[in-house]
């Protein structure tokens, strides 16, 4: 437990000490540690072998404690790291300089290992050492930087955050309307004076007839605009005084300077100096504030649209559920539903929680969770996911998961986490943003001073100073990456693809080799009976009956395929009189008084069964990759059964789509070479890695990486975990409920192999948008700031007005967010070959 004591950082911590055998030993350890500089208190418990030390963390660390205890003749064990992860909402951030300031303030704290601020979501993700720093200290550091933090609302009220955003937008809209109502007349009045156009203006405020009233009216009408945009001044000057200026600072200093100087000019006009009418900048202050407010409002509206995927998922969660209790239906809040309860789901209703069908038959629409448009049939024993929509049947579900354990909650959490994580490409923008505002202020001062030295009048110098401050836009830099990631990951969730963060999204676009696990990925993972060959005079139905009856007690996948085929064809299966499993061979059973042998060729040879009749069939079926089972009755070969793990309907098309994206496709399997090649040929894969044991799959991925390839491994996320972790991008084939596959970077919820190509295409589209955003954000500032500083003017080009600078600055942020929103229209073309 960490405690702060005045200026010292006092920490109390317990350590395991080994080697102590008696009270004297404990006394030695206690005395030795108590004498250390910085140790305030030391206690040793011999029974638990624990040393508890209260110390000044600035003077004492584990290494010093270890040396002291070792010198006393004992050993101290370093405690496991107590690193915690927390996520907070940070309020008051308006640009990339703000997020950079928050990150710097938090990272300065001892014990904070990582801090990542996402401007688009206004959240910070923290990894910190619990024994060294408290969350309250981190919050205090955020407040000291000039911002406020709060805990994220619990998902029990999913619409609370959206309501809060709606209130904020309403307030912004009211303030914007007020600013525009007063800024528009000021601009109209001032334009006649600025442009020399004779616009109809009341005589009492004419610039020519009553210049003092002309100035006073603008002054009075500018005040409500400043009041409406008071946030810029409040936040801007607060962060300036704290040494971390942001975009609000630029607006506040720029427009504030224009307003104060205009007020000074107005006073001089009332003192009889009419020439000061040419030095009024009230319209610049009012219009710039209004334009920036308009840009911020449009940006907020656009940012709200980036998280629509989460909003849609949250809307799927009903607030109540109908449970069956003592024979009666009772509607209760969702929080009161417990595992094991029976929940009634009426036709057309949303399934409130995860469960298994206890009674009823219906079709369920799972499209919002998996992206699969076709309803899925559900019957007794079927798993049903909360958030899906029931069809026409009445279902009674036995609840299996509630609250944060449900699939829907996990999906929402994964998408939220993904949208909060930064992509590596954002690091450059983060570094620049950290110094951006200070640099701009410096450029504004230097540019103004240079023009003053060059002999320009104060009006021109002020114009340069204000324009440089107003045109600079760190917002575009800060929003370029996170908005695209939010929309990209949200679009992925809509398509049934969960991408775990910006890094996974960025890495996926570099993939040029895809390794597909065969079983359960390319194939269904469940063998089916494909061929039956009959020998002798026995008919097919009898051979099937005898074979399936003998195999009823076997759990072998091929045996299950034969039994299922017999049952599907309504063949009655008698109970065998005797049954014996022969290890590594097959089954030896007696059915209806006949001895039935079913198994591999070794079982037949061991029992002297003549196999020459099946020789040609064996060769043909083996080449096709079939798994064979021989059937002998009373010592005579009567049948040859062939089974195969069938391809998923989408596999061939998915492979062709991957090839069209320019990736090399590999199939990896434990099957022998001939079986593997047969499957690979059927699906269109040329690169086959056969005879690979599960533990060796990661090694095969390493070999491809050593060839310079960026590898995506696609598997079930459990058996293939080492390979999924080793790959540059691990993609887990999911079912819509197994969404927390820790070893994967991407979860393909439908289990459709086409989603691999969609993931790569979506990643490439997102990275293309990010690069465009960063390019335009950099170009905007690289061109705009020198233009505003008068560099072009010095060589005969135009000078820039603060009003146009304000409009350009507002447009830059909105354009970045709008460009990111284009990802919502993302579609991938599937190969038709």
Tab-separated table of N, CA, C and O in Angstrom, residues 180-248:
chain	number	residue	atom	x	y	z
A	180	UNK	N	-23.216	32.870	-33.570
A	180	UNK	CA	-23.512	33.212	-34.963
A	180	UNK	C	-24.496	34.370	-35.079
A	180	UNK	O	-24.379	35.221	-35.976
A	181	UNK	N	-25.477	34.408	-34.159
A	181	UNK	CA	-26.474	35.497	-34.186
A	181	UNK	C	-25.801	36.857	-34.048
A	181	UNK	O	-26.182	37.832	-34.711
A	182	UNK	N	-24.770	36.918	-33.203
A	182	UNK	CA	-24.100	38.211	-32.981
A	182	UNK	C	-22.926	38.430	-33.935
A	182	UNK	O	-22.610	39.571	-34.286
A	183	UNK	N	-22.251	37.319	-34.357
A	183	UNK	CA	-21.087	37.480	-35.233
A	183	UNK	C	-21.490	37.908	-36.643
A	183	UNK	O	-20.779	38.692	-37.286
A	184	UNK	N	-22.632	37.401	-37.120
A	184	UNK	CA	-23.065	37.723	-38.481
A	184	UNK	C	-23.275	39.234	-38.684
A	184	UNK	O	-22.763	39.801	-39.666
A	185	UNK	N	-24.004	39.942	-37.783
A	185	UNK	CA	-24.156	41.393	-37.966
A	185	UNK	C	-22.830	42.147	-37.887
A	185	UNK	O	-22.628	43.120	-38.623
A	186	UNK	N	-21.933	41.697	-36.993
A	186	UNK	CA	-20.623	42.364	-36.876
A	186	UNK	C	-19.880	42.259	-38.200
A	186	UNK	O	-19.315	43.231	-38.707
A	187	UNK	N	-19.891	41.035	-38.766
A	187	UNK	CA	-19.206	40.823	-40.042
A	187	UNK	C	-19.831	41.701	-41.136
A	187	UNK	O	-19.125	42.297	-41.945
A	188	UNK	N	-21.153	41.775	-41.139
A	188	UNK	CA	-21.864	42.583	-42.141
A	188	UNK	C	-21.501	44.059	-42.003
A	188	UNK	O	-21.187	44.730	-42.982
A	189	UNK	N	-21.513	44.537	-40.757
A	189	UNK	CA	-21.208	45.947	-40.514
A	189	UNK	C	-19.772	46.260	-40.912
A	189	UNK	O	-19.485	47.277	-41.549
A	190	UNK	N	-18.848	45.363	-40.540
A	190	UNK	CA	-17.434	45.639	-40.766
A	190	UNK	C	-17.041	45.471	-42.230
A	190	UNK	O	-16.089	46.106	-42.687
A	191	UNK	N	-17.735	44.644	-42.966
A	191	UNK	CA	-17.355	44.382	-44.356
A	191	UNK	C	-17.406	45.648	-45.210
A	191	UNK	O	-16.562	45.845	-46.081
A	192	UNK	N	-18.422	46.492	-44.966
A	192	UNK	CA	-18.527	47.728	-45.758
A	192	UNK	C	-17.300	48.599	-45.557
A	192	UNK	O	-16.795	49.210	-46.496
A	193	UNK	N	-16.810	48.623	-44.340
A	193	UNK	CA	-15.639	49.420	-44.019
A	193	UNK	C	-14.368	48.785	-44.585
A	193	UNK	O	-13.499	49.456	-45.136
A	194	UNK	N	-14.295	47.439	-44.495
A	194	UNK	CA	-13.083	46.736	-44.921
A	194	UNK	C	-12.938	46.684	-46.439
A	194	UNK	O	-11.856	46.841	-46.981
A	195	UNK	N	-14.088	46.458	-47.137
A	195	UNK	CA	-14.027	46.249	-48.571
A	195	UNK	C	-14.375	47.489	-49.395
A	195	UNK	O	-14.300	47.461	-50.613
A	196	UNK	N	-14.784	48.549	-48.699
A	196	UNK	CA	-15.123	49.773	-49.407
A	196	UNK	C	-16.409	49.665	-50.194
A	196	UNK	O	-16.632	50.406	-51.163
A	197	UNK	N	-17.281	48.741	-49.789
A	197	UNK	CA	-18.563	48.555	-50.474
A	197	UNK	C	-19.644	49.306	-49.705
A	197	UNK	O	-19.708	49.238	-48.475
A	198	UNK	N	-20.490	49.992	-50.409
A	198	UNK	CA	-21.533	50.799	-49.772
A	198	UNK	C	-22.747	49.928	-49.478
A	198	UNK	O	-23.722	49.880	-50.229
A	199	UNK	N	-22.656	49.171	-48.364
A	199	UNK	CA	-23.774	48.326	-47.962
A	199	UNK	C	-24.751	49.137	-47.117
A	199	UNK	O	-24.348	50.057	-46.406
A	200	UNK	N	-26.056	48.797	-47.159
A	200	UNK	CA	-27.042	49.558	-46.375
A	200	UNK	C	-26.847	49.350	-44.877
A	200	UNK	O	-27.067	48.256	-44.365
A	201	UNK	N	-26.394	50.386	-44.198
A	201	UNK	CA	-26.168	50.353	-42.754
A	201	UNK	C	-26.895	51.553	-42.154
A	201	UNK	O	-26.835	52.665	-42.700
A	202	UNK	N	-27.583	51.353	-41.022
A	202	UNK	CA	-28.265	52.489	-40.385
A	202	UNK	C	-27.316	53.669	-40.186
A	202	UNK	O	-26.150	53.488	-39.817
A	203	UNK	N	-27.845	54.864	-40.422
A	203	UNK	CA	-27.034	56.074	-40.385
A	203	UNK	C	-26.360	56.290	-39.029
A	203	UNK	O	-25.213	56.732	-38.969
A	204	UNK	N	-27.087	55.896	-37.930
A	204	UNK	CA	-26.535	56.210	-36.605
A	204	UNK	C	-25.268	55.431	-36.300
A	204	UNK	O	-24.506	55.801	-35.408
A	205	UNK	N	-25.020	54.335	-37.066
A	205	UNK	CA	-23.784	53.577	-36.828
A	205	UNK	C	-22.889	53.554	-38.055
A	205	UNK	O	-22.019	52.692	-38.183
A	206	UNK	N	-23.093	54.513	-38.948
A	206	UNK	CA	-22.263	54.601	-40.143
A	206	UNK	C	-20.812	54.881	-39.780
A	206	UNK	O	-20.514	55.698	-38.901
A	207	UNK	N	-19.897	54.192	-40.462
A	207	UNK	CA	-18.468	54.393	-40.205
A	207	UNK	C	-18.037	55.810	-40.535
A	207	UNK	O	-17.108	56.345	-39.916
A	208	UNK	N	-18.719	56.423	-41.499
A	208	UNK	CA	-18.345	57.781	-41.903
A	208	UNK	C	-18.999	58.837	-41.025
A	208	UNK	O	-18.364	59.819	-40.644
A	209	UNK	N	-20.290	58.640	-40.696
A	209	UNK	CA	-21.030	59.657	-39.952
A	209	UNK	C	-20.793	59.553	-38.443
A	209	UNK	O	-20.626	60.558	-37.758
A	210	UNK	N	-20.815	58.336	-37.914
A	210	UNK	CA	-20.661	58.134	-36.467
A	210	UNK	C	-19.668	57.005	-36.197
A	210	UNK	O	-20.044	55.896	-35.806
A	211	UNK	N	-18.371	57.259	-36.423
A	211	UNK	CA	-17.372	56.197	-36.262
A	211	UNK	C	-17.320	55.620	-34.844
A	211	UNK	O	-17.070	54.434	-34.669
A	212	UNK	N	-17.559	56.494	-33.823
A	212	UNK	CA	-17.514	56.001	-32.444
A	212	UNK	C	-18.641	54.981	-32.190
A	212	UNK	O	-18.431	53.934	-31.568
A	213	UNK	N	-19.864	55.302	-32.668
A	213	UNK	CA	-20.986	54.353	-32.502
A	213	UNK	C	-20.730	53.087	-33.311
A	213	UNK	O	-21.034	51.968	-32.875
A	214	UNK	N	-20.140	53.262	-34.511
A	214	UNK	CA	-19.760	52.139	-35.363
A	214	UNK	C	-18.872	51.165	-34.582
A	214	UNK	O	-19.076	49.939	-34.621
A	215	UNK	N	-17.913	51.695	-33.865
A	215	UNK	CA	-17.005	50.861	-33.068
A	215	UNK	C	-17.702	50.297	-31.836
A	215	UNK	O	-17.530	49.124	-31.480
A	216	UNK	N	-18.525	51.125	-31.162
A	216	UNK	CA	-19.182	50.706	-29.924
A	216	UNK	C	-20.159	49.560	-30.167
A	216	UNK	O	-20.233	48.604	-29.371
A	217	UNK	N	-20.917	49.623	-31.288
A	217	UNK	CA	-21.868	48.554	-31.603
A	217	UNK	C	-21.126	47.230	-31.791
A	217	UNK	O	-21.549	46.174	-31.294
A	218	UNK	N	-19.994	47.269	-32.492
A	218	UNK	CA	-19.214	46.036	-32.698
A	218	UNK	C	-18.676	45.501	-31.369
A	218	UNK	O	-18.682	44.294	-31.119
A	219	UNK	N	-18.221	46.420	-30.522
A	219	UNK	CA	-17.710	46.042	-29.201
A	219	UNK	C	-18.797	45.334	-28.387
A	219	UNK	O	-18.575	44.249	-27.819
A	220	UNK	N	-19.992	45.942	-28.362
A	220	UNK	CA	-21.091	45.379	-27.570
A	220	UNK	C	-21.510	44.012	-28.112
A	220	UNK	O	-21.777	43.085	-27.351
A	221	UNK	N	-21.550	43.885	-29.444
A	221	UNK	CA	-22.001	42.623	-30.038
A	221	UNK	C	-20.932	41.534	-29.994
A	221	UNK	O	-21.247	40.341	-30.109
A	222	UNK	N	-19.673	41.918	-29.814
A	222	UNK	CA	-18.604	40.911	-29.712
A	222	UNK	C	-18.607	40.241	-28.348
A	222	UNK	O	-18.229	39.059	-28.225
A	223	UNK	N	-19.042	40.973	-27.322
A	223	UNK	CA	-19.012	40.427	-25.951
A	223	UNK	C	-19.828	39.140	-25.822
A	223	UNK	O	-19.349	38.146	-25.246
A	224	UNK	N	-21.088	39.062	-26.363
A	224	UNK	CA	-21.822	37.787	-26.272
A	224	UNK	C	-21.115	36.639	-27.013
A	224	UNK	O	-21.205	35.480	-26.597
A	225	UNK	N	-20.411	36.961	-28.093
A	225	UNK	CA	-19.678	35.930	-28.828
A	225	UNK	C	-18.556	35.382	-27.953
A	225	UNK	O	-18.349	34.159	-27.869
A	226	UNK	N	-17.839	36.286	-27.298
A	226	UNK	CA	-16.756	35.857	-26.397
A	226	UNK	C	-17.328	35.054	-25.235
A	226	UNK	O	-16.751	34.044	-24.813
A	227	UNK	N	-18.510	35.484	-24.747
A	227	UNK	CA	-19.148	34.755	-23.650
A	227	UNK	C	-19.543	33.344	-24.105
A	227	UNK	O	-19.357	32.363	-23.371
A	228	UNK	N	-20.093	33.254	-25.320
A	228	UNK	CA	-20.484	31.943	-25.840
A	228	UNK	C	-19.273	31.030	-26.026
A	228	UNK	O	-19.354	29.817	-25.819
A	229	UNK	N	-18.146	31.627	-26.407
A	229	UNK	CA	-16.922	30.843	-26.597
A	229	UNK	C	-15.958	30.962	-25.437
A	229	UNK	O	-14.740	30.831	-25.623
A	230	UNK	N	-16.508	31.173	-24.243
A	230	UNK	CA	-15.634	31.397	-23.076
A	230	UNK	C	-14.744	30.207	-22.769
A	230	UNK	O	-13.720	30.344	-22.111
A	231	UNK	N	-15.142	29.006	-23.271
A	231	UNK	CA	-14.326	27.815	-23.007
A	231	UNK	C	-12.914	27.971	-23.552
A	231	UNK	O	-11.945	27.528	-22.946
A	232	UNK	N	-12.812	28.623	-24.730
A	232	UNK	CA	-11.488	28.811	-25.325
A	232	UNK	C	-10.586	29.619	-24.380
A	232	UNK	O	-9.415	29.299	-24.195
A	233	UNK	N	-11.151	30.660	-23.797
A	233	UNK	CA	-10.366	31.530	-22.915
A	233	UNK	C	-10.105	30.860	-21.569
A	233	UNK	O	-8.993	30.929	-21.033
A	234	UNK	N	-11.130	30.183	-21.049
A	234	UNK	CA	-10.977	29.527	-19.750
A	234	UNK	C	-9.935	28.410	-19.824
A	234	UNK	O	-8.999	28.350	-19.027
A	235	UNK	N	-10.098	27.519	-20.800
A	235	UNK	CA	-9.161	26.405	-20.946
A	235	UNK	C	-7.805	26.869	-21.477
A	235	UNK	O	-6.750	26.395	-21.046
A	236	UNK	N	-7.853	27.786	-22.436
A	236	UNK	CA	-6.620	28.225	-23.082
A	236	UNK	C	-5.638	28.877	-22.141
A	236	UNK	O	-4.445	28.530	-22.131
A	237	UNK	N	-6.123	29.803	-21.330
A	237	UNK	CA	-5.207	30.493	-20.424
A	237	UNK	C	-4.824	29.609	-19.233
A	237	UNK	O	-3.706	29.708	-18.719
A	238	UNK	N	-5.748	28.716	-18.811
A	238	UNK	CA	-5.389	27.807	-17.714
A	238	UNK	C	-4.241	26.901	-18.122
A	238	UNK	O	-3.273	26.733	-17.377
A	239	UNK	N	-4.339	26.317	-19.309
A	239	UNK	CA	-3.254	25.431	-19.762
A	239	UNK	C	-1.980	26.216	-20.067
A	239	UNK	O	-0.873	25.690	-19.892
A	240	UNK	N	-2.138	27.456	-20.508
A	240	UNK	CA	-0.954	28.292	-20.764
A	240	UNK	C	-0.185	28.539	-19.482
A	240	UNK	O	1.044	28.400	-19.427
A	241	UNK	N	-0.901	28.884	-18.418
A	241	UNK	CA	-0.256	29.159	-17.132
A	241	UNK	C	0.326	27.900	-16.497
A	241	UNK	O	1.243	27.980	-15.685
A	242	UNK	N	-0.198	26.747	-16.892
A	242	UNK	CA	0.342	25.484	-16.373
A	242	UNK	C	1.500	24.973	-17.227
A	242	UNK	O	2.042	23.903	-16.985
A	243	UNK	N	1.854	25.739	-18.250
A	243	UNK	CA	2.995	25.377	-19.085
A	243	UNK	C	2.702	24.330	-20.136
A	243	UNK	O	3.625	23.727	-20.673
A	244	UNK	N	1.412	24.101	-20.422
A	244	UNK	CA	1.051	23.111	-21.440
A	244	UNK	C	-0.015	23.700	-22.357
A	244	UNK	O	-1.156	23.247	-22.381
A	245	UNK	N	0.331	24.734	-23.129
A	245	UNK	CA	-0.663	25.379	-23.995
A	245	UNK	C	-1.214	24.426	-25.039
A	245	UNK	O	-0.533	23.498	-25.474
A	246	UNK	N	-2.473	24.666	-25.440
A	246	UNK	CA	-3.119	23.818	-26.441
A	246	UNK	C	-3.793	24.675	-27.507
A	246	UNK	O	-3.561	25.881	-27.587
A	247	UNK	N	-4.654	24.054	-28.309
A	247	UNK	CA	-5.317	24.784	-29.369
A	247	UNK	C	-6.186	25.911	-28.817
A	247	UNK	O	-6.290	26.984	-29.410
A	248	UNK	N	-6.843	25.674	-27.687
A	248	UNK	CA	-7.644	26.728	-27.057
A	248	UNK	C	-6.774	27.938	-26.732
A	248	UNK	O	-7.232	29.084	-26.807
